[in-house]
Amino acid sequence: DTAVSQTPKYLVTQMGNDKSIKCEQNLGHDTMYWYKQDSKKFLKIMFSYNNKELIINETVPNRFSPKSPDKAHLNLHINSLELGDSAVYFCASRDRTYEQYFGPGTRLTVT
Amino acid sequence: GESVGLHLPTLSVQEGDNSIINCAYSNSASDYFIWYKQESGKGPQFIIDIRSNMDKRQGQRVTVLLNKTVKHLSLQIAATQPGDSAVYFCAERKGGGSQGNLIFGKGTKLSVKP
């Protein structure tokens, strides 16, 4: 009964490739997020979607393109991957409260 | 830049002792604060939250204290157990039109010695 799920859990790829990470939440929440966690554990918000509409894009390169086909899904597509994109990416969702529910994370390694 | 930070990046405590994890924030307009626990290889999990109209809130073995005068937040864990070993994050929500977006602090790693 996973609330927020992400696939894949691990992703190893070469520079220049294009990859996608999928996120699904079964909580019925209206708002979903993507975060990037660097090697020092710092969590930084990337995108925020509310009812399939982009609310926030926090100075993220346009190589990153989120797509929300419906309220329960928020996928992250990354073009032309760079070494600096290596990180753990977390999807999260929230309802009308401010508590956010996080997925298990996707560890992206760019070689 | 981020407005939430931590005094101690690492904390090591003996099993059974109480732990105190501190967090400083700089945005006086923030109206909601939350603590998350992140175990190795997992996503952050909610521990406890507090609104700015409160100065203390208790949960099961955890207490959050908010001092708005000095913009300080702390998480107290009673009778710390090995299962409490994790990275702890504080986060704030700015008031006004920021909706529900949270700004996370840098995290404190708690290690519990058996």
CSV table of C-alpha atoms in Angstrom, one decimal:
chain,number,residue,atom,x,y,z
A,1,ASP,CA,0.0,0.0,0.0
A,2,THR,CA,2.7,2.5,-1.0
A,3,ALA,CA,1.5,6.0,-0.8
A,4,VAL,CA,4.0,7.7,-3.1
A,5,SER,CA,6.0,5.4,-5.4
A,6,GLN,CA,8.9,6.2,-7.8
A,7,THR,CA,10.5,4.2,-10.5
A,8,PRO,CA,13.2,3.3,-11.0
A,9,LYS,CA,14.9,3.3,-7.6
A,10,TYR,CA,18.4,3.3,-9.2
A,11,LEU,CA,19.4,4.8,-12.6
A,12,VAL,CA,22.9,4.7,-14.0
A,13,THR,CA,23.4,6.4,-17.3
A,14,GLN,CA,26.0,8.2,-19.4
A,15,MET,CA,26.4,11.9,-20.0
A,16,GLY,CA,24.3,13.2,-22.9
A,17,ASN,CA,21.5,10.6,-22.5
A,18,ASP,CA,17.8,11.4,-21.9
A,19,LYS,CA,16.0,9.6,-19.0
A,20,SER,CA,12.7,9.7,-17.2
A,21,ILE,CA,11.7,9.1,-13.6
A,22,LYS,CA,8.1,8.2,-12.8
A,23,CYS,CA,6.1,9.1,-9.7
A,24,GLU,CA,2.6,8.1,-8.6
A,25,GLN,CA,0.7,8.8,-5.5
A,26,ASN,CA,-2.5,7.0,-4.4
A,27,LEU,CA,-3.4,9.5,-1.7
A,28,GLY,CA,-5.7,11.6,-3.7
A,29,HIS,CA,-3.5,14.7,-3.2
A,30,ASP,CA,-3.8,17.7,-5.4
A,31,THR,CA,-0.2,18.9,-5.1
A,32,MET,CA,3.0,17.1,-6.1
A,33,TYR,CA,6.6,18.0,-6.0
A,34,TRP,CA,10.0,17.0,-7.3
A,35,TYR,CA,13.1,17.6,-5.0
A,36,LYS,CA,16.8,17.1,-5.6
A,37,GLN,CA,18.9,15.9,-2.8
A,38,ASP,CA,22.7,16.3,-3.2
A,39,SER,CA,25.5,14.4,-1.7
A,40,LYS,CA,25.4,16.6,1.4
A,41,LYS,CA,21.8,15.6,1.9
A,42,PHE,CA,20.5,19.1,1.1
A,43,LEU,CA,16.9,18.9,-0.2
A,44,LYS,CA,16.0,21.5,-2.8
A,45,ILE,CA,12.6,21.9,-4.4
A,46,MET,CA,12.6,21.7,-8.2
A,47,PHE,CA,9.0,21.8,-9.2
A,48,SER,CA,5.5,22.0,-7.7
A,49,TYR,CA,2.3,20.9,-9.5
A,50,ASN,CA,-1.2,21.5,-8.4
A,51,ASN,CA,-4.0,19.7,-10.2
A,52,LYS,CA,-1.7,19.0,-13.2
A,53,GLU,CA,-0.6,22.6,-13.5
A,54,LEU,CA,2.9,23.9,-12.9
A,55,ILE,CA,3.0,26.2,-9.9
A,56,ILE,CA,6.7,26.5,-9.2
A,57,ASN,CA,9.9,26.0,-11.2
A,58,GLU,CA,12.8,26.8,-9.0
A,59,THR,CA,15.6,27.9,-11.3
A,60,VAL,CA,15.9,24.4,-12.8
A,61,PRO,CA,17.6,24.1,-16.2
A,62,ASN,CA,15.2,23.6,-19.0
A,63,ARG,CA,16.7,20.2,-19.6
A,64,PHE,CA,14.4,19.1,-16.8
A,65,SER,CA,10.8,18.9,-17.9
A,66,PRO,CA,8.1,17.6,-15.5
A,67,LYS,CA,4.9,16.1,-17.0
A,68,SER,CA,1.7,15.5,-15.1
A,69,PRO,CA,-0.7,13.3,-17.2
A,70,ASP,CA,-3.2,13.3,-14.3
A,71,LYS,CA,-3.4,14.4,-10.7
A,72,ALA,CA,-1.9,11.1,-9.4
A,73,HIS,CA,1.2,11.2,-11.6
A,74,LEU,CA,4.2,13.6,-11.9
A,75,ASN,CA,7.0,12.4,-14.1
A,76,LEU,CA,10.4,14.0,-14.5
A,77,HIS,CA,12.2,13.9,-17.9
A,78,ILE,CA,15.8,14.9,-18.1
A,79,ASN,CA,17.5,15.7,-21.4
A,80,SER,CA,21.2,15.7,-22.1
A,81,LEU,CA,22.2,14.5,-18.7
A,82,GLU,CA,25.3,16.0,-17.1
A,83,LEU,CA,27.6,14.8,-14.3
A,84,GLY,CA,26.1,17.4,-12.0
A,85,ASP,CA,22.7,15.9,-12.3
A,86,SER,CA,23.8,12.9,-10.2
A,87,ALA,CA,21.7,13.0,-7.0
A,88,VAL,CA,18.8,11.4,-5.4
A,89,TYR,CA,15.5,12.7,-6.7
A,90,PHE,CA,12.4,12.6,-4.5
A,91,CYS,CA,8.8,13.0,-5.5
A,92,ALA,CA,6.3,14.2,-2.8
A,93,SER,CA,2.7,15.0,-2.5
A,94,ARG,CA,0.5,16.9,-0.1
A,95,ASP,CA,-3.2,17.5,0.5
A,96,ARG,CA,-4.6,20.7,2.0
A,97,THR,CA,-2.4,20.5,5.0
A,98,TYR,CA,1.3,21.4,4.7
A,99,GLU,CA,2.6,17.9,5.5
A,100,GLN,CA,4.4,16.4,2.5
A,101,TYR,CA,4.6,12.7,1.8
A,102,PHE,CA,7.8,11.6,0.2
A,103,GLY,CA,8.5,8.7,-2.2
A,104,PRO,CA,11.5,6.4,-1.6
A,105,GLY,CA,13.7,8.3,-4.0
A,106,THR,CA,15.5,7.6,-7.2
A,107,ARG,CA,19.3,7.6,-7.1
A,108,LEU,CA,20.6,8.9,-10.4
A,109,THR,CA,24.2,8.4,-11.3
A,110,VAL,CA,25.6,10.0,-14.5
A,111,THR,CA,28.9,8.7,-15.7
B,1,GLY,CA,19.6,31.2,-0.4
B,2,GLU,CA,17.9,29.0,2.1
B,3,SER,CA,16.7,30.5,5.3
B,4,VAL,CA,16.7,27.4,7.5
B,5,GLY,CA,19.9,26.1,9.0
B,6,LEU,CA,21.2,23.9,11.7
B,7,HIS,CA,23.6,24.5,14.6
B,8,LEU,CA,25.0,20.9,14.6
B,9,PRO,CA,25.5,18.8,11.5
B,10,THR,CA,26.1,15.6,13.5
B,11,LEU,CA,25.0,14.4,16.9
B,12,SER,CA,26.0,11.3,18.7
B,13,VAL,CA,24.1,10.1,21.7
B,14,GLN,CA,24.0,7.1,24.0
B,15,GLU,CA,21.0,4.8,23.8
B,16,GLY,CA,18.5,5.8,26.4
B,17,ASP,CA,19.7,9.4,26.6
B,18,ASN,CA,17.6,12.4,25.4
B,19,SER,CA,18.5,14.0,22.1
B,20,ILE,CA,18.1,17.6,21.1
B,21,ILE,CA,18.4,18.7,17.5
B,22,ASN,CA,18.4,22.4,16.8
B,23,CYS,CA,17.4,24.5,13.8
B,24,ALA,CA,17.6,28.2,13.1
B,25,TYR,CA,15.4,30.0,10.7
B,26,SER,CA,15.6,33.5,9.4
B,27,ASN,CA,12.2,34.2,7.9
B,28,SER,CA,10.0,35.8,10.6
B,29,ALA,CA,7.0,35.4,8.2
B,30,SER,CA,7.1,31.6,8.4
B,31,ASP,CA,4.0,30.3,9.9
B,32,TYR,CA,4.5,26.5,10.0
B,33,PHE,CA,7.4,24.3,10.8
B,34,ILE,CA,7.9,20.6,10.4
B,35,TRP,CA,10.5,18.0,11.3
B,36,TYR,CA,11.3,15.1,9.0
B,37,LYS,CA,13.3,11.9,9.7
B,38,GLN,CA,15.3,10.4,6.8
B,39,GLU,CA,16.7,6.9,7.3
B,40,SER,CA,19.4,5.6,5.0
B,41,GLY,CA,18.1,4.8,1.6
B,42,LYS,CA,14.6,6.1,2.3
B,43,GLY,CA,12.6,9.2,1.7
B,44,PRO,CA,11.9,11.8,4.5
B,45,GLN,CA,9.1,10.8,6.9
B,46,PHE,CA,7.0,13.2,8.9
B,47,ILE,CA,7.8,13.3,12.6
B,48,ILE,CA,6.0,16.3,14.1
B,49,ASP,CA,4.9,19.8,13.1
B,50,ILE,CA,4.0,23.1,14.8
B,51,ARG,CA,2.3,26.3,13.8
B,52,SER,CA,3.7,29.6,14.7
B,53,ASN,CA,0.9,30.4,17.1
B,54,MET,CA,2.3,27.6,19.4
B,55,ASP,CA,5.6,27.3,21.2
B,56,LYS,CA,5.5,23.6,22.1
B,57,ARG,CA,4.0,20.5,20.8
B,58,GLN,CA,4.4,16.9,22.0
B,59,GLY,CA,4.2,13.7,20.2
B,60,GLN,CA,5.2,10.2,21.1
B,61,ARG,CA,8.7,10.5,22.6
B,62,VAL,CA,9.2,13.7,20.6
B,63,THR,CA,8.7,17.3,21.4
B,64,VAL,CA,9.1,20.3,19.2
B,65,LEU,CA,9.8,23.7,20.7
B,66,LEU,CA,9.5,27.0,18.8
B,67,ASN,CA,11.1,30.2,19.9
B,68,LYS,CA,10.0,32.9,17.6
B,69,THR,CA,11.9,35.6,19.4
B,70,VAL,CA,15.2,34.1,18.4
B,71,LYS,CA,13.9,32.2,15.4
B,72,HIS,CA,14.9,28.9,16.8
B,73,LEU,CA,13.3,25.4,16.5
B,74,SER,CA,14.3,22.3,18.3
B,75,LEU,CA,13.4,18.6,18.3
B,76,GLN,CA,13.7,16.7,21.5
B,77,ILE,CA,13.7,12.9,21.4
B,78,ALA,CA,13.2,11.2,24.7
B,79,ALA,CA,15.0,7.9,25.5
B,80,THR,CA,16.7,7.8,22.2
B,81,GLN,CA,16.8,4.3,20.6
B,82,PRO,CA,19.0,2.8,17.8
B,83,GLY,CA,16.0,3.1,15.5
B,84,ASP,CA,16.2,6.9,15.9
B,85,SER,CA,19.5,6.9,14.0
B,86,ALA,CA,18.8,9.0,10.9
B,87,VAL,CA,19.2,12.4,9.3
B,88,TYR,CA,16.7,14.9,10.7
B,89,PHE,CA,15.5,17.9,8.8
B,90,CYS,CA,13.6,20.9,9.9
B,91,ALA,CA,11.5,22.8,7.3
B,92,GLU,CA,9.5,26.0,7.3
B,93,ARG,CA,6.6,27.3,5.3
B,94,LYS,CA,6.7,30.9,4.5
B,95,GLY,CA,3.5,32.7,5.0
B,96,GLY,CA,1.5,34.6,2.5
B,97,GLY,CA,1.3,33.4,-1.1
B,98,SER,CA,3.9,30.6,-0.8
B,99,GLN,CA,1.1,28.0,-0.6
B,100,GLY,CA,2.3,24.8,1.0
B,101,ASN,CA,5.9,24.9,-0.2
B,102,LEU,CA,8.5,24.0,2.3
B,103,ILE,CA,12.1,25.2,2.6
B,104,PHE,CA,14.3,22.5,4.1
B,105,GLY,CA,17.3,23.0,6.4
B,106,LYS,CA,20.6,21.2,5.8
B,107,GLY,CA,19.9,18.2,8.1
B,108,THR,CA,21.5,16.8,11.3
B,109,LYS,CA,22.7,13.2,11.4
B,110,LEU,CA,21.8,11.5,14.6
B,111,SER,CA,23.9,8.5,15.6
B,112,VAL,CA,22.7,6.4,18.6
B,113,LYS,CA,25.4,4.3,20.3
B,114,PRO,CA,24.1,1.1,21.9
